[in-house]
PDB file of C-alpha atoms in Angstrom:
ATOM      1  CA  MET A1225      22.306 -33.579 -25.506  1.00 85.00           C
ATOM      2  CA  GLN A1226      19.076 -35.459 -24.827  1.00 88.00           C
ATOM      3  CA  ARG A1227      15.754 -35.260 -26.633  1.00 91.00           C
ATOM      4  CA  LEU A1228      12.895 -34.631 -24.186  1.00 92.00           C
ATOM      5  CA  GLU A1229       9.255 -35.633 -24.095  1.00 93.00           C
ATOM      6  CA  CYS A1230       7.648 -32.524 -22.652  1.00 94.00           C
ATOM      7  CA  HIS A1231       4.263 -31.979 -21.043  1.00 95.00           C
ATOM      8  CA  VAL A1232       1.293 -30.088 -22.523  1.00 97.00           C
ATOM      9  CA  LYS A1233      -1.063 -28.157 -20.254  1.00 97.00           C
ATOM     10  CA  LYS A1234      -4.592 -27.455 -21.477  1.00 97.00           C
ATOM     11  CA  TYR A1235      -6.253 -24.422 -19.927  1.00 95.00           C
ATOM     12  CA  LYS A1236      -9.321 -22.457 -21.059  1.00 94.00           C
ATOM     13  CA  TRP A1237      -7.194 -19.400 -21.818  1.00 96.00           C
ATOM     14  CA  GLY A1238      -5.010 -21.308 -24.292  1.00 97.00           C
ATOM     15  CA  LYS A1239      -5.308 -21.067 -28.062  1.00 98.00           C
ATOM     16  CA  GLN A1240      -7.546 -23.559 -29.772  1.00 98.00           C
ATOM     17  CA  GLY A1241      -6.389 -26.438 -31.959  1.00 98.00           C
ATOM     18  CA  SER A1242      -3.736 -25.791 -34.589  1.00 97.00           C
ATOM     19  CA  GLU A1243      -3.844 -22.050 -33.848  1.00 98.00           C
ATOM     20  CA  SER A1244      -1.792 -22.894 -30.755  1.00 98.00           C
ATOM     21  CA  GLU A1245       1.983 -22.849 -31.079  1.00 98.00           C
ATOM     22  CA  VAL A1246       2.062 -25.303 -28.172  1.00 98.00           C
ATOM     23  CA  ALA A1247      -0.014 -27.815 -30.152  1.00 98.00           C
ATOM     24  CA  ARG A1248       2.092 -27.315 -33.292  1.00 97.00           C
ATOM     25  CA  LEU A1249       5.392 -27.769 -31.438  1.00 96.00           C
ATOM     26  CA  PHE A1250       4.156 -30.864 -29.622  1.00 96.00           C
ATOM     27  CA  ALA A1251       2.810 -32.356 -32.864  1.00 96.00           C
ATOM     28  CA  ALA A1252       6.144 -31.713 -34.621  1.00 94.00           C
ATOM     29  CA  GLY A1253       7.896 -33.967 -32.116  1.00 89.00           C
ATOM     30  CA  HIS A1254       5.215 -36.658 -31.891  1.00 89.00           C
ATOM     31  CA  LYS A1255       4.295 -38.366 -35.159  1.00 87.00           C
ATOM     32  CA  ASN A1256       1.255 -40.129 -33.668  1.00 91.00           C
ATOM     33  CA  PHE A1257      -0.186 -37.006 -32.029  1.00 94.00           C
ATOM     34  CA  GLU A1258      -3.190 -35.420 -33.705  1.00 96.00           C
ATOM     35  CA  VAL A1259      -4.178 -31.891 -32.753  1.00 97.00           C
ATOM     36  CA  ASP A1260      -7.770 -31.766 -31.506  1.00 98.00           C
ATOM     37  CA  GLU A1261      -9.268 -28.626 -33.066  1.00 98.00           C
ATOM     38  CA  ASP A1262     -11.832 -28.411 -30.231  1.00 98.00           C
ATOM     39  CA  GLU A1263      -9.174 -28.481 -27.490  1.00 98.00           C
ATOM     40  CA  THR A1264      -7.217 -25.543 -26.052  1.00 98.00           C
ATOM     41  CA  TYR A1265      -3.453 -25.922 -25.708  1.00 98.00           C
ATOM     42  CA  ALA A1266      -1.938 -23.383 -23.315  1.00 97.00           C
ATOM     43  CA  GLU A1267       1.537 -24.391 -22.121  1.00 97.00           C
ATOM     44  CA  LEU A1268       4.366 -26.708 -23.111  1.00 98.00           C
ATOM     45  CA  TRP A1269       6.415 -27.462 -19.992  1.00 97.00           C
ATOM     46  CA  MET A1270      10.088 -28.385 -20.135  1.00 96.00           C
ATOM     47  CA  GLY A1271      11.375 -29.158 -16.673  1.00 94.00           C
ATOM     48  CA  THR A1272      11.159 -31.327 -13.596  1.00 93.00           C
ATOM     49  CA  HIS A1273       7.973 -30.096 -11.920  1.00 93.00           C
ATOM     50  CA  PRO A1274       5.972 -33.075 -10.563  1.00 92.00           C
ATOM     51  CA  ASP A1275       2.767 -31.850 -12.262  1.00 94.00           C
ATOM     52  CA  GLY A1276       4.353 -32.169 -15.703  1.00 95.00           C
ATOM     53  CA  PRO A1277       7.805 -33.730 -15.641  1.00 95.00           C
ATOM     54  CA  ALA A1278       9.815 -34.040 -18.844  1.00 95.00           C
ATOM     55  CA  VAL A1279      11.217 -37.480 -19.639  1.00 95.00           C
ATOM     56  CA  LEU A1280      14.051 -38.574 -21.904  1.00 95.00           C
ATOM     57  CA  SER A1281      12.693 -39.785 -25.246  1.00 92.00           C
ATOM     58  CA  ASN A1282      15.032 -42.736 -25.587  1.00 91.00           C
ATOM     59  CA  SER A1283      14.427 -44.250 -22.138  1.00 92.00           C
ATOM     60  CA  SER A1284      11.371 -42.667 -20.476  1.00 87.00           C
ATOM     61  CA  THR A1285      13.661 -41.685 -17.574  1.00 94.00           C
ATOM     62  CA  ARG A1286      12.458 -38.570 -15.799  1.00 94.00           C
ATOM     63  CA  LEU A1287      14.632 -35.521 -16.404  1.00 93.00           C
ATOM     64  CA  SER A1288      14.951 -35.069 -12.619  1.00 90.00           C
ATOM     65  CA  THR A1289      16.399 -38.584 -12.286  1.00 90.00           C
ATOM     66  CA  PHE A1290      18.761 -38.050 -15.223  1.00 90.00           C
ATOM     67  CA  ILE A1291      20.046 -34.814 -13.667  1.00 87.00           C
ATOM     68  CA  ALA A1292      20.518 -36.507 -10.275  1.00 85.00           C
ATOM     69  CA  LYS A1293      22.636 -39.260 -11.839  1.00 84.00           C
ATOM     70  CA  SER A1294      24.693 -36.796 -13.872  1.00 80.00           C
ATOM     71  CA  HIS A1295      28.155 -36.065 -12.481  1.00 66.00           C
ATOM     72  CA  SER A1296      27.771 -32.427 -13.475  1.00 61.00           C
ATOM     73  CA  ALA A1297      24.692 -31.950 -11.271  1.00 60.00           C
ATOM     74  CA  SER A1298      26.414 -31.975  -7.881  1.00 58.00           C
ATOM     75  CA  TYR A1299      26.101 -28.200  -7.547  1.00 55.00           C
ATOM     76  CA  LEU A1300      22.290 -28.532  -7.685  1.00 56.00           C
ATOM     77  CA  SER A1301      22.119 -30.854  -4.702  1.00 52.00           C
ATOM     78  CA  ASN A1302      24.755 -29.434  -2.342  1.00 54.00           C
ATOM     79  CA  ASN A1303      26.965 -32.442  -3.128  1.00 50.00           C
ATOM     80  CA  ASN A1304      24.455 -34.873  -1.584  1.00 56.00           C
ATOM     81  CA  TRP A1305      23.213 -37.665  -3.826  1.00 55.00           C
ATOM     82  CA  LYS A1306      19.485 -37.509  -4.419  1.00 62.00           C
ATOM     83  CA  GLU A1307      17.194 -39.767  -6.416  1.00 67.00           C
ATOM     84  CA  ASP A1308      15.656 -36.754  -8.163  1.00 72.00           C
ATOM     85  CA  ILE A1309      16.845 -33.182  -8.530  1.00 79.00           C
ATOM     86  CA  HIS A1310      14.253 -30.564  -9.346  1.00 82.00           C
ATOM     87  CA  LEU A1311      15.231 -27.493 -11.308  1.00 85.00           C
ATOM     88  CA  PRO A1312      14.323 -24.153  -9.706  1.00 82.00           C
ATOM     89  CA  PHE A1313      12.387 -23.100 -12.833  1.00 87.00           C
ATOM     90  CA  ILE A1314      10.008 -24.390 -15.514  1.00 90.00           C
ATOM     91  CA  MET A1315      10.740 -23.470 -19.117  1.00 94.00           C
ATOM     92  CA  LYS A1316       7.391 -22.820 -20.805  1.00 95.00           C
ATOM     93  CA  VAL A1317       6.112 -22.072 -24.275  1.00 97.00           C
ATOM     94  CA  MET A1318       2.736 -20.393 -23.896  1.00 96.00           C
ATOM     95  CA  SER A1319      -0.117 -19.921 -26.381  1.00 97.00           C
ATOM     96  CA  ILE A1320      -2.444 -17.309 -24.932  1.00 97.00           C
ATOM     97  CA  ALA A1321      -5.869 -16.526 -26.384  1.00 97.00           C
ATOM     98  CA  ARG A1322      -7.367 -14.676 -23.382  1.00 93.00           C
ATOM     99  CA  SER A1323      -6.096 -12.528 -20.565  1.00 89.00           C
ATOM    100  CA  LEU A1324      -4.675 -14.404 -17.621  1.00 84.00           C
ATOM    101  CA  SER A1325      -3.407 -13.455 -14.207  1.00 79.00           C
ATOM    102  CA  LEU A1326       0.277 -12.889 -13.591  1.00 75.00           C
ATOM    103  CA  GLN A1327       1.719 -15.461 -11.210  1.00 74.00           C
ATOM    104  CA  VAL A1328       4.597 -14.517  -8.967  1.00 72.00           C
ATOM    105  CA  HIS A1329       6.342 -16.965  -6.694  1.00 71.00           C
ATOM    106  CA  PRO A1330       8.190 -14.926  -4.063  1.00 70.00           C
ATOM    107  CA  ASN A1331      11.275 -16.114  -2.265  1.00 72.00           C
ATOM    108  CA  LYS A1332      11.406 -16.824   1.488  1.00 69.00           C
ATOM    109  CA  VAL A1333      12.720 -13.357   2.367  1.00 72.00           C
ATOM    110  CA  ILE A1334       9.792 -11.574   0.718  1.00 71.00           C
ATOM    111  CA  VAL A1335       7.229 -13.951   2.221  1.00 65.00           C
ATOM    112  CA  HIS A1336       8.794 -13.566   5.663  1.00 64.00           C
ATOM    113  CA  LEU A1337       8.777  -9.760   5.514  1.00 70.00           C
ATOM    114  CA  GLU A1338       5.289  -9.488   4.019  1.00 67.00           C
ATOM    115  CA  PHE A1339       3.589 -12.047   6.261  1.00 65.00           C
ATOM    116  CA  LEU A1340       5.706 -11.934   9.402  1.00 63.00           C
ATOM    117  CA  CYS A1341       2.714 -12.571  11.668  1.00 62.00           C
ATOM    118  CA  ILE A1342       1.892 -15.819   9.816  1.00 60.00           C
ATOM    119  CA  PHE A1343       5.353 -17.121   8.878  1.00 54.00           C
ATOM    120  CA  SER A1344       7.355 -16.065  11.925  1.00 57.00           C
ATOM    121  CA  ASP A1345       8.995 -19.497  12.121  1.00 56.00           C
ATOM    122  CA  ILE A1346      10.748 -19.196   8.739  1.00 51.00           C
ATOM    123  CA  VAL A1347      14.508 -19.071   9.152  1.00 54.00           C
ATOM    124  CA  ILE A1348      16.206 -16.902   6.556  1.00 53.00           C
TER     125      ILE A1348
END
């Protein structure tokens, strides 16, 4: 098991300061972090997404690189070695103060069927 340094996202709809569970969780794992009571903390990302990649605490190695070098990760890369392997999800803790839109990321089949005139070149 590896301890991760995760990524905090600050959006206007997040809870402010120490009211945010995201801020409290991040502060619990970072002794030098001080919660800014004027800042909103919305999401704590745990994953490999390039906009907020987690890194291993003990080495600053990106989680995607660690997974790629792991012998147990071959099923994620179709048995081809890759420098980075990105997980097909982002684990998030969210602190929500205001309404926000629901985001849905459809798969290729749904996109192809819904927008056939635009994405006719997609092979399913």
